XYZ file of N, CA and C in Angstrom:
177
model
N -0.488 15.087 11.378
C -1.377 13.939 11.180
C -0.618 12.618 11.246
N 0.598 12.873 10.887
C 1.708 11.243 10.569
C 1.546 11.008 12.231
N 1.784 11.665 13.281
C 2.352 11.692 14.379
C 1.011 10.421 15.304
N -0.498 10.593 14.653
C -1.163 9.203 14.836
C -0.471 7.558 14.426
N 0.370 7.535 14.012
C 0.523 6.554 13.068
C 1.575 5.811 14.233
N 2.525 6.780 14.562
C 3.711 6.390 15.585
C 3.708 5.676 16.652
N 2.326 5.988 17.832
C 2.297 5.486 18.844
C 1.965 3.918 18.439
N 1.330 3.702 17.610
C 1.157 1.969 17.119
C 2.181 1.385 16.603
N 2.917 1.574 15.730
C 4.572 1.410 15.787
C 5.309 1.062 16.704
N 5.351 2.211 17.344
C 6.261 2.098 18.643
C 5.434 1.240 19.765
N 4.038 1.044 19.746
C 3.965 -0.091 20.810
C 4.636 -1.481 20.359
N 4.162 -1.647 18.979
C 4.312 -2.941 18.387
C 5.751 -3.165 18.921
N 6.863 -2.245 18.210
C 8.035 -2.718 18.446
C 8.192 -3.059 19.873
N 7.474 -2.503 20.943
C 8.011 -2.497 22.549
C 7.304 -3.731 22.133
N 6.281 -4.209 21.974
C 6.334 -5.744 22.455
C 7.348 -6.922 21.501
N 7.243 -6.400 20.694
C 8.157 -7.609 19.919
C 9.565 -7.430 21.163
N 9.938 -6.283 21.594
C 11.231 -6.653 22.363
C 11.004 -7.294 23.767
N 10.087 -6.893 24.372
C 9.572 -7.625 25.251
C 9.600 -9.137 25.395
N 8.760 -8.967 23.976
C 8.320 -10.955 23.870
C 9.746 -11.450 23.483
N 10.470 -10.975 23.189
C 12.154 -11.253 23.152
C 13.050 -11.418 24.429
N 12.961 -10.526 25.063
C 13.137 -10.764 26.279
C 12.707 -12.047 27.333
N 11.233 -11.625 26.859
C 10.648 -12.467 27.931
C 11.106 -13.841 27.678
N 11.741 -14.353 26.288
C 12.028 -15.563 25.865
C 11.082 -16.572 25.014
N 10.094 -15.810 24.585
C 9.191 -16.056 23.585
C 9.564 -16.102 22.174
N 8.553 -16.750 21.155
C 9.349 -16.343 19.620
C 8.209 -15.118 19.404
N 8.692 -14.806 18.484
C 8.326 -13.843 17.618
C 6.878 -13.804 16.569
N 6.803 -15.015 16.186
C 5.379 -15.695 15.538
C 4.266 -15.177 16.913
N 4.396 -15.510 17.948
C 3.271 -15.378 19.132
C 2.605 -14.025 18.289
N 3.513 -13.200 18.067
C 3.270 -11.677 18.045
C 2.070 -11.008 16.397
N 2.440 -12.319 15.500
C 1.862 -11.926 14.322
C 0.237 -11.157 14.302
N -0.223 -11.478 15.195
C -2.188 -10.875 15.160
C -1.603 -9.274 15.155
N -0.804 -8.896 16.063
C -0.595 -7.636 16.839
C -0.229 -6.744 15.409
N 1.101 -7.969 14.898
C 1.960 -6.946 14.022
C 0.444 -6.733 12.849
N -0.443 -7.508 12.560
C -1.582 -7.294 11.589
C -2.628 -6.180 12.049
N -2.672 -6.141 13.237
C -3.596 -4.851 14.118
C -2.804 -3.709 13.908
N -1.598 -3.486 13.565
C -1.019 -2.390 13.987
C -0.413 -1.834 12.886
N 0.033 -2.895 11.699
C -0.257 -2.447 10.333
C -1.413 -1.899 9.710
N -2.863 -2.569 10.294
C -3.934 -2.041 10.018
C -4.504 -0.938 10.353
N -3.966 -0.660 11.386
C -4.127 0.551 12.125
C -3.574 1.866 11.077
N -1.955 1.429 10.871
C -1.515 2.538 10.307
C -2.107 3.001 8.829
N -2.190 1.520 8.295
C -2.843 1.542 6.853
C -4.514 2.967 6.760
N -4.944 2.247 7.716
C -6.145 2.600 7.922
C -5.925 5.136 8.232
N -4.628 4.687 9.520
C -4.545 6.327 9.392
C -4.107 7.227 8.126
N -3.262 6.076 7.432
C -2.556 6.908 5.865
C -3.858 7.327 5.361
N -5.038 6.045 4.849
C -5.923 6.817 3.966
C -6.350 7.237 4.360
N -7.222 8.013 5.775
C -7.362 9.213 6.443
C -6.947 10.640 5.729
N -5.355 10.001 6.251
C -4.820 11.526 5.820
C -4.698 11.728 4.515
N -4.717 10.721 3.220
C -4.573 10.785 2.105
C -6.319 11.606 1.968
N -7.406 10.986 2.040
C -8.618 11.365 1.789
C -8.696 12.827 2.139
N -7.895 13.284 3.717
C -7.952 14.741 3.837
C -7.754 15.587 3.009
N -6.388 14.987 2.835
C -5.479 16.533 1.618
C -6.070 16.202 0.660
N -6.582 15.097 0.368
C -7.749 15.583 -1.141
C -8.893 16.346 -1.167
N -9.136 16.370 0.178
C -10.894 17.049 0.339
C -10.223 18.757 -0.015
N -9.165 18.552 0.716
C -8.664 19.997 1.154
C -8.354 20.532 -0.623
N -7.254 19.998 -1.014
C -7.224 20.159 -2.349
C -8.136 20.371 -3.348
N -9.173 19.699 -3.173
C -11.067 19.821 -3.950
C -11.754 21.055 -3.520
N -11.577 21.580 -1.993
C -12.152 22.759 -1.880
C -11.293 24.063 -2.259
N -9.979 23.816 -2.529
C -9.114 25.048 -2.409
C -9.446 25.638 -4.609
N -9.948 24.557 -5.204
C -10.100 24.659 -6.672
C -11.443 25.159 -6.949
């Protein structure tokens, strides 16, 4: 389930190096880094809510 969480990570970082490259600052990037924190935020309680359901039916 963690393994959802990664590909948004790892885009984020490819663009922050990008926009580094490309010779940009780093601020440009803030909406993204908030989409992609949200993203992950959003998959944790997913998986947190799962293993509780799972845990509630196994009792």
């Amino acid at each position: 389930m963690i393994e959802k969480i990664w590909p948004w990570i790892a885009l984020y970082l490819l663009m922050m190096i990008y926009q580094k490259l490309a010779g940009g600052s780093l601020t440009d990037l803030w909406p993204l880094g908030v989409v992609a924190c949200g993203l992950a935020v959003y998959q944790l309680y997913h998986i947190i809510k799962t293993l509780l359901t799972k845990q509630n039916q196994e009792h």
